[in-house]
Coordinates of C-alpha atoms in Angstrom, one line a residue:
Chain A
M1 CA -27.4 -26.9 1.7
P2 CA -28.2 -29.9 -0.5
A3 CA -26.3 -30.6 -3.6
L4 CA -28.9 -30.0 -6.0
F5 CA -29.7 -26.2 -5.0
K6 CA -25.9 -25.8 -5.3
Q7 CA -26.0 -27.2 -8.5
K8 CA -29.3 -25.0 -9.4
M9 CA -27.2 -22.1 -8.4
A10 CA -24.3 -23.1 -10.6
S11 CA -26.5 -23.5 -13.6
I12 CA -28.3 -20.1 -12.9
G13 CA -24.9 -18.9 -12.7
F14 CA -23.8 -20.5 -15.9
G15 CA -27.1 -19.2 -17.5
L16 CA -26.2 -15.5 -16.7
I17 CA -22.6 -16.0 -18.5
L18 CA -24.4 -17.5 -21.5
L19 CA -26.9 -14.7 -21.9
L20 CA -24.3 -12.4 -21.4
S21 CA -21.9 -13.8 -24.0
V22 CA -24.6 -13.8 -26.5
T23 CA -25.9 -10.5 -25.9
A24 CA -22.2 -8.7 -26.1
F25 CA -21.5 -10.4 -29.1
A26 CA -24.7 -10.4 -30.8
G27 CA -26.1 -7.2 -29.2
P28 CA -23.8 -4.5 -30.8
L29 CA -24.6 -6.3 -34.3
L30 CA -28.3 -6.1 -33.7
S31 CA -28.3 -2.4 -32.4
P32 CA -29.5 0.2 -34.7
Y33 CA -26.6 2.4 -33.3
D34 CA -22.9 2.7 -33.1
F35 CA -21.3 2.7 -29.8
A36 CA -19.5 6.4 -30.5
D37 CA -22.7 7.9 -32.3
Q38 CA -23.5 11.2 -30.6
N39 CA -26.4 13.2 -31.0
L40 CA -26.6 15.6 -28.5
R41 CA -30.4 16.6 -29.0
I42 CA -31.3 13.8 -27.3
A43 CA -28.6 13.7 -24.5
R44 CA -29.4 12.6 -21.1
Q45 CA -32.9 11.1 -21.7
G46 CA -34.3 8.2 -19.8
P47 CA -35.7 4.8 -21.2
T48 CA -37.4 5.7 -24.4
Y49 CA -38.9 3.3 -26.9
D50 CA -35.8 4.3 -29.4
H51 CA -33.5 4.1 -26.6
W52 CA -34.2 1.1 -24.3
L53 CA -31.8 2.1 -21.5
G54 CA -31.9 6.0 -22.7
T55 CA -29.0 7.9 -23.5
D56 CA -25.9 9.3 -21.8
K57 CA -24.6 12.9 -22.1
F58 CA -23.5 13.0 -25.6
G59 CA -26.8 11.2 -26.7
R60 CA -25.3 7.9 -27.4
D61 CA -27.1 5.2 -27.1
V62 CA -26.5 3.4 -23.4
L63 CA -27.8 -0.2 -24.2
T64 CA -25.4 -0.3 -27.1
R65 CA -22.6 1.0 -25.0
V66 CA -23.3 -1.5 -22.0
L67 CA -23.3 -4.5 -24.8
Y68 CA -20.2 -3.4 -26.4
G69 CA -18.6 -3.0 -23.0
G70 CA -19.8 -6.6 -22.2
R71 CA -17.3 -7.3 -25.0
I72 CA -14.4 -5.8 -23.5
S73 CA -15.3 -7.2 -19.7
L74 CA -15.5 -10.7 -21.0
F75 CA -12.5 -10.5 -23.6
V76 CA -10.3 -8.8 -20.5
G77 CA -11.2 -11.6 -18.3
V78 CA -10.7 -14.8 -20.7
I79 CA -7.2 -13.2 -21.8
S80 CA -6.3 -12.5 -18.3
Q81 CA -7.0 -15.6 -16.8
G82 CA -5.4 -17.4 -19.7
V83 CA -1.7 -15.2 -18.8
A84 CA -2.4 -16.3 -15.2
L85 CA -2.9 -19.8 -16.2
L86 CA 0.2 -19.7 -18.4
I87 CA 2.4 -18.3 -15.4
G88 CA 0.5 -20.0 -12.3
V89 CA 0.4 -23.7 -13.8
P90 CA 4.0 -24.3 -14.6
L91 CA 4.9 -22.2 -11.6
G92 CA 2.7 -24.4 -9.0
C93 CA 3.7 -27.9 -10.7
L94 CA 7.5 -26.7 -10.4
A95 CA 7.0 -26.0 -6.6
G96 CA 4.7 -28.5 -5.7
Y97 CA 6.4 -31.5 -7.5
Y98 CA 10.0 -30.5 -6.8
R99 CA 9.7 -29.1 -3.2
G100 CA 13.5 -27.6 -2.4
W101 CA 15.0 -24.5 -3.1
V102 CA 12.5 -24.3 -6.5
D103 CA 9.7 -24.2 -4.1
S104 CA 11.5 -21.8 -1.6
V105 CA 11.9 -19.3 -4.6
V106 CA 7.9 -19.7 -5.9
M107 CA 6.9 -19.6 -2.6
W108 CA 8.6 -16.5 -1.5
T109 CA 7.5 -14.8 -4.9
I110 CA 4.0 -16.1 -4.2
N111 CA 4.3 -14.5 -0.8
V112 CA 5.7 -11.2 -1.7
F113 CA 2.7 -10.7 -4.4
W114 CA 0.1 -11.8 -1.9
S115 CA 1.6 -9.1 0.6
F116 CA -0.2 -6.5 -1.8
P117 CA -3.8 -6.1 -2.0
Y118 CA -4.9 -7.4 -5.3
L119 CA -6.5 -4.3 -7.0
L120 CA -3.6 -2.1 -5.7
L121 CA -1.1 -4.2 -7.1
V122 CA -3.3 -4.3 -10.5
L123 CA -3.4 -0.6 -10.3
A124 CA 0.3 -0.1 -9.8
L125 CA 1.1 -2.6 -12.6
N126 CA -1.0 -1.1 -15.1
I127 CA 0.5 2.5 -14.4
A128 CA 4.2 1.1 -14.7
L129 CA 3.1 -0.7 -17.8
T130 CA 1.3 2.3 -19.4
G131 CA 4.7 4.2 -20.3
A132 CA 7.5 2.3 -22.2
F133 CA 5.3 -0.8 -22.9
R134 CA 2.5 0.5 -24.1
L135 CA 4.4 2.7 -26.6
A136 CA 6.7 -0.5 -27.6
L137 CA 3.0 -2.7 -27.9
L138 CA 1.8 0.3 -30.4
G139 CA 5.5 0.8 -32.4
L140 CA 5.4 -3.3 -32.8
F141 CA 1.7 -2.9 -34.4
E142 CA 2.9 -0.3 -36.4
R143 CA 6.0 -2.0 -38.0
T144 CA 4.0 -5.4 -38.5
G145 CA 1.1 -4.1 -39.7
L146 CA -0.9 -5.5 -37.2
D147 CA -2.5 -2.1 -36.6
R148 CA -4.4 -2.3 -40.1
L149 CA -5.5 -5.8 -38.9
T150 CA -6.9 -4.9 -35.2
F151 CA -8.5 -1.7 -37.1
V152 CA -11.0 -4.1 -38.2
L153 CA -11.8 -4.8 -34.5
I154 CA -10.9 -1.8 -32.5
E155 CA -8.4 1.0 -32.7
P156 CA -4.7 0.4 -32.2
E157 CA -4.5 2.5 -29.2
A158 CA -7.6 0.9 -27.5
M159 CA -6.1 -2.6 -28.4
A160 CA -2.6 -1.5 -26.8
D161 CA -4.6 -0.4 -24.2
I162 CA -6.7 -3.5 -23.6
I163 CA -3.2 -5.6 -23.7
T164 CA -1.7 -3.6 -21.1
V165 CA -5.1 -4.6 -18.7
F166 CA -4.5 -8.3 -19.7
I167 CA -0.8 -8.2 -18.7
A168 CA -1.2 -6.3 -15.7
L169 CA -4.2 -8.6 -14.4
G170 CA -2.5 -11.6 -15.5
L171 CA 0.6 -10.6 -13.8
V172 CA -1.2 -10.5 -10.5
S173 CA -4.0 -13.2 -11.2
W174 CA -1.2 -16.1 -11.5
V175 CA -0.5 -16.1 -7.6
L176 CA -4.0 -17.8 -6.9
V177 CA -3.4 -19.9 -9.5
A178 CA 0.0 -21.1 -8.3
R179 CA -1.3 -21.6 -4.9
I180 CA -3.9 -23.7 -5.6
V181 CA -1.8 -25.9 -8.3
R182 CA 1.2 -26.2 -5.8
G183 CA -1.2 -27.4 -2.9
Q184 CA -3.1 -30.0 -5.0
I185 CA 0.1 -31.3 -6.9
L186 CA 1.7 -31.8 -3.1
S187 CA -1.3 -33.9 -1.9
A188 CA -1.7 -35.6 -5.4
K189 CA 1.8 -36.8 -5.9
E190 CA 1.7 -38.9 -2.6
S191 CA -1.3 -40.9 -4.4
A192 CA -1.0 -44.5 -5.6
Y193 CA -1.6 -43.6 -9.2
V194 CA 1.8 -41.3 -9.3
E195 CA 3.5 -44.0 -7.3
A196 CA 2.6 -46.6 -10.1
A197 CA 3.2 -44.2 -13.0
R198 CA 6.9 -43.7 -11.3
A199 CA 7.4 -47.3 -11.1
F200 CA 6.8 -47.7 -14.8
G201 CA 9.5 -45.4 -15.2
F202 CA 7.7 -42.5 -16.8
S203 CA 9.4 -39.2 -17.2
T204 CA 8.4 -36.7 -14.8
P205 CA 7.1 -34.1 -17.5
R206 CA 5.0 -37.3 -18.5
I207 CA 4.0 -37.9 -14.8
L208 CA 3.0 -33.8 -14.4
M209 CA 1.2 -33.5 -17.9
R210 CA -0.6 -36.7 -18.6
H211 CA -1.5 -38.1 -14.8
L212 CA -1.2 -35.0 -12.2
L213 CA -2.6 -32.3 -14.2
P214 CA -5.8 -34.1 -15.6
N215 CA -6.5 -35.0 -11.9
I216 CA -6.4 -31.2 -10.5
V217 CA -8.3 -29.7 -13.3
T218 CA -11.7 -29.0 -11.4
P219 CA -9.8 -26.9 -8.4
I220 CA -8.1 -24.9 -11.8
F221 CA -11.3 -24.5 -13.1
V222 CA -12.9 -23.1 -10.2
V223 CA -10.1 -20.5 -9.4
V224 CA -10.3 -19.3 -12.9
T225 CA -13.7 -18.8 -12.8
L226 CA -13.7 -16.7 -9.4
G227 CA -10.2 -15.0 -11.0
F228 CA -12.5 -14.1 -14.2
A229 CA -15.1 -12.3 -11.7
E230 CA -12.3 -10.4 -9.9
A231 CA -10.6 -9.4 -13.0
I232 CA -14.0 -8.0 -14.3
I233 CA -14.4 -5.9 -11.1
A234 CA -10.8 -4.8 -11.5
E235 CA -10.8 -3.8 -14.8
A236 CA -13.9 -1.6 -14.1
A237 CA -11.9 -0.1 -11.1
L238 CA -9.1 0.4 -13.7
S239 CA -11.5 2.1 -16.1
F240 CA -13.4 4.0 -13.3
L241 CA -10.3 5.8 -12.3
G242 CA -9.5 6.7 -15.8
L243 CA -6.9 4.1 -16.7
G244 CA -7.2 1.1 -18.7
V245 CA -9.6 1.1 -22.1
Q246 CA -9.9 4.9 -23.3
P247 CA -12.9 6.4 -24.8
P248 CA -14.7 6.3 -26.9
T249 CA -14.6 2.6 -26.4
P250 CA -17.1 2.0 -23.7
S251 CA -16.2 -0.1 -20.7
W252 CA -18.4 -0.5 -17.7
G253 CA -16.0 1.4 -15.4
R254 CA -15.3 4.3 -17.6
M255 CA -19.3 4.6 -18.2
I256 CA -19.8 4.7 -14.5
S257 CA -17.3 7.5 -13.7
D258 CA -18.4 9.5 -16.9
N259 CA -21.9 9.4 -16.1
Y260 CA -22.4 9.2 -12.3
G261 CA -22.7 12.9 -11.8
L262 CA -26.2 12.4 -13.8
I263 CA -27.7 10.5 -11.1
F264 CA -28.5 13.7 -9.5
S265 CA -30.7 14.2 -13.0
R266 CA -33.8 13.3 -13.4
T267 CA -33.6 11.2 -16.3
G268 CA -30.0 10.7 -16.9
W269 CA -29.5 8.2 -14.1
C270 CA -29.9 5.1 -16.3
S271 CA -26.3 5.9 -18.1
A272 CA -24.7 5.3 -14.6
V273 CA -26.7 2.7 -13.1
A274 CA -26.9 0.4 -16.2
P275 CA -23.4 -0.6 -16.7
G276 CA -23.0 -0.8 -12.7
V277 CA -25.7 -3.5 -13.0
A278 CA -24.2 -5.2 -16.1
I279 CA -20.9 -5.8 -13.7
G280 CA -23.1 -6.8 -10.9
L281 CA -24.8 -9.3 -13.0
A282 CA -21.7 -10.8 -14.6
V283 CA -19.8 -10.9 -11.5
L284 CA -22.8 -12.7 -9.7
G285 CA -22.9 -15.2 -12.4
L286 CA -19.6 -16.0 -12.1
N287 CA -19.5 -16.2 -8.4
L288 CA -22.6 -18.6 -8.7
L289 CA -20.7 -20.9 -11.2
G290 CA -17.6 -21.2 -9.2
D291 CA -19.1 -21.5 -5.9
G292 CA -21.7 -24.1 -7.1
L293 CA -18.7 -25.9 -8.7
R294 CA -16.5 -25.9 -5.9
D295 CA -19.2 -26.8 -3.5
F296 CA -20.3 -29.8 -6.1
L297 CA -16.9 -31.1 -7.1
D298 CA -14.5 -30.4 -4.3
P299 CA -15.6 -29.3 -1.0
H300 CA -12.0 -29.2 0.5
L301 CA -11.2 -26.3 -1.7
K302 CA -13.5 -23.7 0.4
D303 CA -11.0 -22.9 3.0
E304 CA -8.4 -21.9 0.6
L305 CA -10.3 -19.6 -1.5
E306 CA -12.6 -17.9 1.2
A307 CA -10.4 -15.9 3.0
R308 CA -9.3 -14.0 -0.1
G309 CA -11.2 -10.4 -0.2
G310 CA -11.0 -8.1 -3.2
A311 CA -12.5 -4.9 -4.0
Chain B
M1 CA 4.7 -19.2 22.2
W2 CA 7.6 -16.8 22.6
S3 CA 9.4 -18.8 20.2
Y4 CA 6.6 -19.1 17.7
I5 CA 6.1 -15.3 17.7
V6 CA 9.9 -14.8 17.2
N7 CA 9.7 -17.1 14.3
R8 CA 6.9 -16.0 12.7
S9 CA 8.2 -12.3 12.8
L10 CA 11.4 -13.3 11.4
Q11 CA 9.6 -14.9 8.4
T12 CA 8.1 -11.6 7.4
I13 CA 11.6 -10.1 6.6
P14 CA 12.3 -11.7 3.5
V15 CA 8.8 -11.0 2.4
L16 CA 9.2 -7.4 3.5
I17 CA 12.4 -7.2 1.4
G18 CA 10.4 -8.5 -1.4
V19 CA 7.7 -6.0 -0.8
T20 CA 10.4 -3.3 -1.6
L21 CA 12.0 -4.9 -4.6
L22 CA 8.4 -5.6 -6.4
T23 CA 7.7 -2.0 -5.4
F24 CA 11.0 -0.8 -6.8
L25 CA 10.6 -2.7 -10.2
L26 CA 7.2 -1.5 -10.6
F27 CA 8.0 2.4 -10.3
H28 CA 11.8 2.3 -11.5
A29 CA 12.4 -0.3 -13.9
I30 CA 9.0 -1.4 -15.8
P31 CA 8.1 2.0 -16.9
G32 CA 11.9 2.3 -18.6
D33 CA 12.0 6.1 -17.8
P34 CA 10.1 7.2 -14.5
A35 CA 11.1 11.0 -15.4
R36 CA 9.8 10.7 -18.8
M37 CA 6.7 9.2 -17.5
M38 CA 6.1 11.8 -14.7
L39 CA 6.6 14.7 -17.4
G40 CA 5.1 13.4 -20.2
L41 CA 5.8 12.8 -23.8
R42 CA 5.8 16.5 -24.6
A43 CA 8.1 17.5 -22.0
N44 CA 11.5 18.8 -23.5
I45 CA 15.0 16.7 -23.2
A46 CA 16.8 19.1 -21.0
T47 CA 13.9 19.1 -18.3
V48 CA 13.5 15.4 -18.3
E49 CA 17.6 15.0 -18.1
S50 CA 17.4 17.3 -15.0
L51 CA 15.2 15.3 -13.3
R52 CA 16.7 12.3 -14.1
Q53 CA 20.0 13.2 -12.5
Q54 CA 18.1 14.9 -9.4
W55 CA 16.2 11.6 -8.8
G56 CA 19.2 9.6 -9.5
Y57 CA 17.6 7.6 -12.5
D58 CA 20.7 7.7 -14.4
Q59 CA 22.4 5.3 -11.9
P60 CA 22.3 1.7 -12.9
L61 CA 19.5 -0.4 -11.4
P62 CA 20.9 -2.2 -8.7
V63 CA 22.6 1.2 -7.4
Q64 CA 19.0 3.0 -7.6
Y65 CA 17.6 0.0 -5.8
W66 CA 19.8 0.0 -3.1
R67 CA 19.4 3.6 -2.4
F68 CA 15.8 3.2 -2.6
F69 CA 16.1 0.5 0.3
K70 CA 18.1 2.2 2.7
K71 CA 15.9 5.3 2.2
A72 CA 12.7 3.2 2.7
S73 CA 13.8 1.7 5.6
T74 CA 14.5 4.6 7.2
G75 CA 11.1 6.0 6.3
D76 CA 12.2 8.3 3.6
L77 CA 9.8 7.5 0.6
G78 CA 10.6 10.8 -0.9
R79 CA 8.7 14.2 -2.0
S80 CA 5.3 14.2 -3.8
T81 CA 5.8 15.9 -7.1
Y82 CA 2.5 17.5 -6.9
T83 CA 2.4 19.2 -3.2
N84 CA 6.3 18.9 -2.5
R85 CA 5.4 17.4 0.7
L86 CA 7.1 14.6 2.4
V87 CA 5.1 11.1 1.2
L88 CA 5.3 9.9 4.7
G89 CA 4.1 13.1 6.3
E90 CA 1.3 13.1 3.9
I91 CA 0.2 9.6 4.5
A92 CA 0.7 9.8 8.3
D93 CA -1.7 12.9 8.5
R94 CA -4.4 11.2 6.5
A95 CA -3.9 8.0 8.3
P96 CA -6.5 9.0 11.1
A97 CA -9.4 9.3 8.6
T98 CA -8.7 6.3 6.8
A99 CA -8.3 4.4 10.1
M100 CA -11.6 5.6 11.8
L101 CA -13.6 4.6 8.4
A102 CA -11.7 1.0 8.3
V103 CA -12.5 0.4 12.3
S104 CA -16.2 1.9 11.8
S105 CA -16.7 -0.4 8.5
M106 CA -15.3 -3.5 10.0
L107 CA -17.7 -2.8 13.0
F108 CA -20.8 -2.7 10.8
A109 CA -19.4 -5.9 8.9
I110 CA -19.0 -7.9 12.5
V111 CA -22.0 -6.7 13.7
V112 CA -24.2 -7.3 11.0
G113 CA -22.6 -10.4 9.3
I114 CA -21.8 -12.6 12.0
P115 CA -25.3 -12.6 13.8
A116 CA -26.7 -12.8 9.9
G117 CA -24.3 -15.8 9.7
V118 CA -25.3 -17.6 12.9
L119 CA -29.1 -17.0 12.1
S120 CA -28.8 -18.5 8.6
A121 CA -27.1 -21.5 10.0
L122 CA -29.7 -21.9 12.8
R123 CA -32.9 -21.4 10.5
R124 CA -31.1 -23.3 7.6
N125 CA -33.3 -23.7 4.1
T126 CA -35.9 -21.0 5.5
W127 CA -36.6 -17.7 3.9
I128 CA -34.5 -16.2 6.3
D129 CA -31.3 -18.2 5.2
F130 CA -32.2 -17.8 1.4
G131 CA -32.7 -14.1 2.0
A132 CA -29.3 -13.6 4.1
M133 CA -27.6 -15.6 1.3
I134 CA -28.9 -13.7 -1.6
V135 CA -27.9 -10.6 0.1
S136 CA -24.5 -11.5 0.7
L137 CA -23.9 -13.0 -2.9
A138 CA -25.0 -9.4 -4.1
G139 CA -22.6 -7.7 -1.5
I140 CA -19.8 -9.7 -3.0
S141 CA -20.7 -9.3 -6.7
I142 CA -21.2 -5.7 -6.6
P143 CA -18.3 -3.2 -7.1
I144 CA -17.5 -1.0 -4.2
F145 CA -17.5 1.9 -6.4
F146 CA -20.5 1.2 -7.9
L147 CA -22.5 0.5 -4.3
A148 CA -20.9 3.6 -2.9
I149 CA -22.7 5.6 -5.9
L150 CA -25.9 3.8 -5.2
L151 CA -25.9 4.7 -1.5
L152 CA -24.9 8.3 -2.2
W153 CA -27.5 8.3 -4.7
I154 CA -30.5 6.5 -2.7
F155 CA -29.6 7.5 1.0
G156 CA -27.8 10.7 0.4
Y157 CA -29.7 12.5 -2.7
A158 CA -33.0 11.1 -2.9
L159 CA -34.1 10.3 0.6
G160 CA -31.5 13.0 2.0
W161 CA -31.0 11.3 5.3
F162 CA -27.4 11.5 5.1
P163 CA -24.7 14.2 3.9
L164 CA -23.6 13.8 0.4
T165 CA -19.8 14.2 0.9
G166 CA -17.7 15.8 3.8
Y167 CA -15.6 14.8 6.7
V168 CA -16.7 14.3 10.5
S169 CA -15.4 17.3 11.9
D170 CA -17.2 19.4 9.2
V171 CA -20.7 17.7 8.9
G172 CA -21.2 15.7 12.2
W173 CA -20.9 11.8 12.6
L174 CA -23.8 11.2 10.2
A175 CA -21.1 11.6 7.6
L176 CA -19.5 8.4 8.7
V177 CA -22.6 6.1 7.9
L178 CA -22.8 5.8 4.1
P179 CA -18.8 5.6 3.7
S180 CA -18.6 2.7 6.6
V181 CA -21.6 0.9 4.6
A182 CA -20.1 1.1 1.3
L183 CA -16.8 -0.1 2.7
G184 CA -18.2 -2.6 5.0
T185 CA -20.5 -4.7 2.5
R186 CA -18.2 -6.6 1.3
P187 CA -16.0 -8.0 4.4
L188 CA -19.9 -8.3 5.8
A189 CA -21.2 -10.6 3.1
I190 CA -17.7 -12.7 3.4
L191 CA -18.2 -12.9 7.3
A192 CA -21.9 -13.9 6.6
R193 CA -21.0 -16.9 4.5
L194 CA -18.2 -18.0 6.4
T195 CA -19.9 -17.8 9.5
R196 CA -23.0 -19.7 8.1
S197 CA -20.8 -22.5 6.6
S198 CA -18.5 -22.9 10.1
M199 CA -21.8 -23.2 12.2
L200 CA -23.5 -25.8 10.1
E201 CA -20.0 -27.8 10.3
V202 CA -20.0 -27.2 14.1
L203 CA -23.7 -28.0 14.9
R204 CA -23.2 -31.2 13.2
Q205 CA -20.8 -32.2 15.8
D206 CA -21.6 -34.9 18.7
Y207 CA -20.8 -32.4 21.5
I208 CA -23.6 -30.4 20.2
L209 CA -25.6 -33.4 20.5
T210 CA -24.6 -33.9 24.0
A211 CA -25.1 -30.5 25.1
R212 CA -28.7 -30.6 23.7
A213 CA -29.3 -33.8 25.4
K214 CA -28.3 -33.2 28.8
G215 CA -30.9 -30.2 28.5
Q216 CA -28.8 -27.5 28.0
M217 CA -30.8 -24.1 27.0
E218 CA -30.8 -23.6 23.3
W219 CA -29.1 -20.1 23.3
L220 CA -26.2 -21.4 25.4
V221 CA -25.7 -24.3 23.2
V222 CA -25.3 -21.9 20.2
F223 CA -23.1 -19.4 21.8
R224 CA -21.2 -21.5 24.3
H225 CA -20.8 -24.8 22.4
A226 CA -21.3 -23.8 18.9
F227 CA -20.2 -20.3 18.0
R228 CA -17.1 -20.3 20.1
N229 CA -15.7 -23.2 18.0
A230 CA -17.1 -22.0 14.8
F231 CA -15.2 -18.6 15.3
N232 CA -11.6 -19.8 14.6
P233 CA -11.8 -19.7 10.6
V234 CA -14.3 -16.5 10.9
F235 CA -11.3 -15.0 12.7
T236 CA -8.8 -15.7 9.8
A237 CA -11.3 -14.5 7.3
L238 CA -11.3 -11.0 8.9
S239 CA -7.2 -10.4 7.8
G240 CA -8.1 -11.3 4.4
S241 CA -10.9 -9.1 4.2
L242 CA -8.4 -6.3 5.4
A243 CA -6.7 -6.5 2.0
G244 CA -9.9 -5.5 0.5
L245 CA -10.6 -2.7 2.9
L246 CA -7.3 -1.2 2.1
V247 CA -8.0 -0.6 -1.6
G248 CA -11.8 -0.7 -1.1
S249 CA -11.1 2.4 0.9
F250 CA -9.4 4.3 -2.2
F251 CA -13.0 4.4 -4.0
V252 CA -15.1 5.0 -1.1
E253 CA -12.9 8.1 0.0
Y254 CA -12.7 9.3 -3.4
I255 CA -16.3 9.2 -3.9
F256 CA -17.4 10.3 -0.5
R257 CA -14.8 13.0 -0.6
W258 CA -13.3 11.3 2.7
P259 CA -9.9 13.1 3.4
G260 CA -8.0 9.8 4.1
I261 CA -5.0 7.9 2.6
G262 CA -7.2 6.8 -0.5
F263 CA -8.4 10.2 -1.5
I264 CA -4.7 11.1 -1.9
A265 CA -3.7 7.6 -3.5
I266 CA -6.4 8.5 -6.1
E267 CA -5.4 12.1 -6.7
S268 CA -1.9 11.2 -7.2
I269 CA -2.8 8.5 -9.9
K270 CA -4.6 11.2 -11.6
Q271 CA -1.8 13.7 -11.2
R272 CA 0.9 11.1 -12.4
D273 CA 2.5 11.9 -8.7
L274 CA 4.7 8.7 -9.1
P275 CA 6.5 9.0 -5.2
M276 CA 3.1 9.5 -3.9
I277 CA 1.6 6.2 -5.6
Q278 CA 4.8 4.4 -4.8
G279 CA 4.5 5.6 -1.2
T280 CA 0.9 4.3 -0.7
V281 CA 1.3 1.1 -2.5
L282 CA 4.4 0.3 -0.1
V283 CA 2.7 1.5 3.1
A284 CA -0.4 -0.6 2.2
A285 CA 1.6 -3.8 1.5
F286 CA 3.7 -3.2 4.6
V287 CA 0.2 -2.7 6.7
F288 CA -1.0 -5.9 5.3
V289 CA 2.2 -7.9 5.9
V290 CA 1.9 -7.0 9.6
V291 CA -1.8 -7.5 10.1
N292 CA -1.3 -10.7 8.8
L293 CA 1.6 -11.5 11.2
L294 CA -0.6 -10.2 14.3
V295 CA -3.9 -12.4 13.3
D296 CA -1.5 -15.3 12.9
I297 CA -0.4 -14.9 16.2
G298 CA -3.8 -14.0 17.4
Y299 CA -5.0 -17.1 15.9
R300 CA -2.3 -19.2 18.0
F301 CA -3.7 -17.5 21.1
L302 CA -7.2 -18.4 20.1
D303 CA -6.6 -22.1 18.8
P304 CA -3.4 -23.5 20.5
R305 CA -4.1 -26.7 18.8
V306 CA -2.7 -25.1 15.5
K307 CA 0.8 -26.0 14.9
L308 CA 2.2 -24.0 11.9

């Protein structure tokens, strides 16, 4: 396919993400409703003038909840990929640059993590962290007074849930980042510019930070974009199962699982279908952006990424 | 060849040990107190304490791990705290249903996905190509549980073509259709995209030009010369899709009430049945490692040029 078309795909993807971010942050402010406002007299409505996407079984405005849920999804995606970068980039650099036993240990860890299906590991990790870790977080909020601060944005419990999800996703997503970084460093460190930097007597950290990393930013960016998409699906899957962000905070996956009984009613189906479409659009946007960038900037990356299937 | 098989098999041993270690950490070390976690915050201290002793949670972690490893390596994954049945027995009972679903959805993915990819490559930049690629992009982007619900809603409820839920033995073979489509769509999309790009790569080669120049019939060029060479990367991708299939089946089985491993996995998550969750996680990872091993060996057979 011509590069131009790919670029067009990438810009469509970028446009989708931009649109989603803007509506997710501005939408709930513009909406006359609150995401938690219940009104049982207007429950289970189809789309009307007052409620563009209808109402759910508690009479809450579906559009407001979908938009607010977008905040959660974007938030989860950004932070979890941040965590993945924080772990994956240094480990990938170390393994690729030093080889030897460091490489063996990192590769072993990567292979072990790689042996679990992505979503299954996220699920297990989230279950594991929901116990002591979540309680410790809540305790920390209370002691530091952070609970009053987070309360402005979101309830402390919901905050603890979200942080647990971040950590679970990040602790799994770093594997893909580390693999790509290691591979890229392995091939880049043989190039002339690295040899030149070494000949100048630059220190290893300087060579890594100033010379190698800037040259592999593109593949890292592509991996993170695709990882973002997987994180959104994984978060939705977690909340679909009742893990992750707890009600009344709206999350797309939770909205689907709460409302999917309503698809059998004539008017209420919107409340289950709308969040699903929202997830699909967000993930489609990220996939288009990631694919387009990858094919346009770095065609060789394809084989390494293509073989991995999520849920 | 034999030395390769032996070597490659030996390589899986440290990975499998790592798999048991990570599973152990997930269910014994990170939660802080598995007994408390299983019983909830409101359970009284004496109950928690007795469970802790009964399950050996009061021992130091390395001791616990060693016991866990010894038991797991003999297939003893403990008992479900919900049904009190042996975890491995429960999983083995449910395996045929999951295997049936996995095989039929993989067949669906292969039978539709590979021809679609070949056709897109041959009819490049036509509406067939764009259509197939847009459908496969959608297939990759839609979460599997939402797709399952949509299929259930449209084809099960609104059109009434297929039974809503249930297993083959109760409602007949039609019950297999919707779950297989739901589970097979993502691998289908991945296969179609990969087949397309791999075919495009191969169709550019000189030997295709030669084959055409000597007047070979087009379908022979496509199948004998192009597809056989384009198939290898597609074959590797099949193993990657299998990982997705394993977890995807959790959601599909749950939504369609399909009595497989995924169904009990979700039930055990809802019931906080730790030994059962741990068992499914361990078995899934084990199956995945073994399948990857088989795929790697199969790949060697398919393409003897590969030196790993």
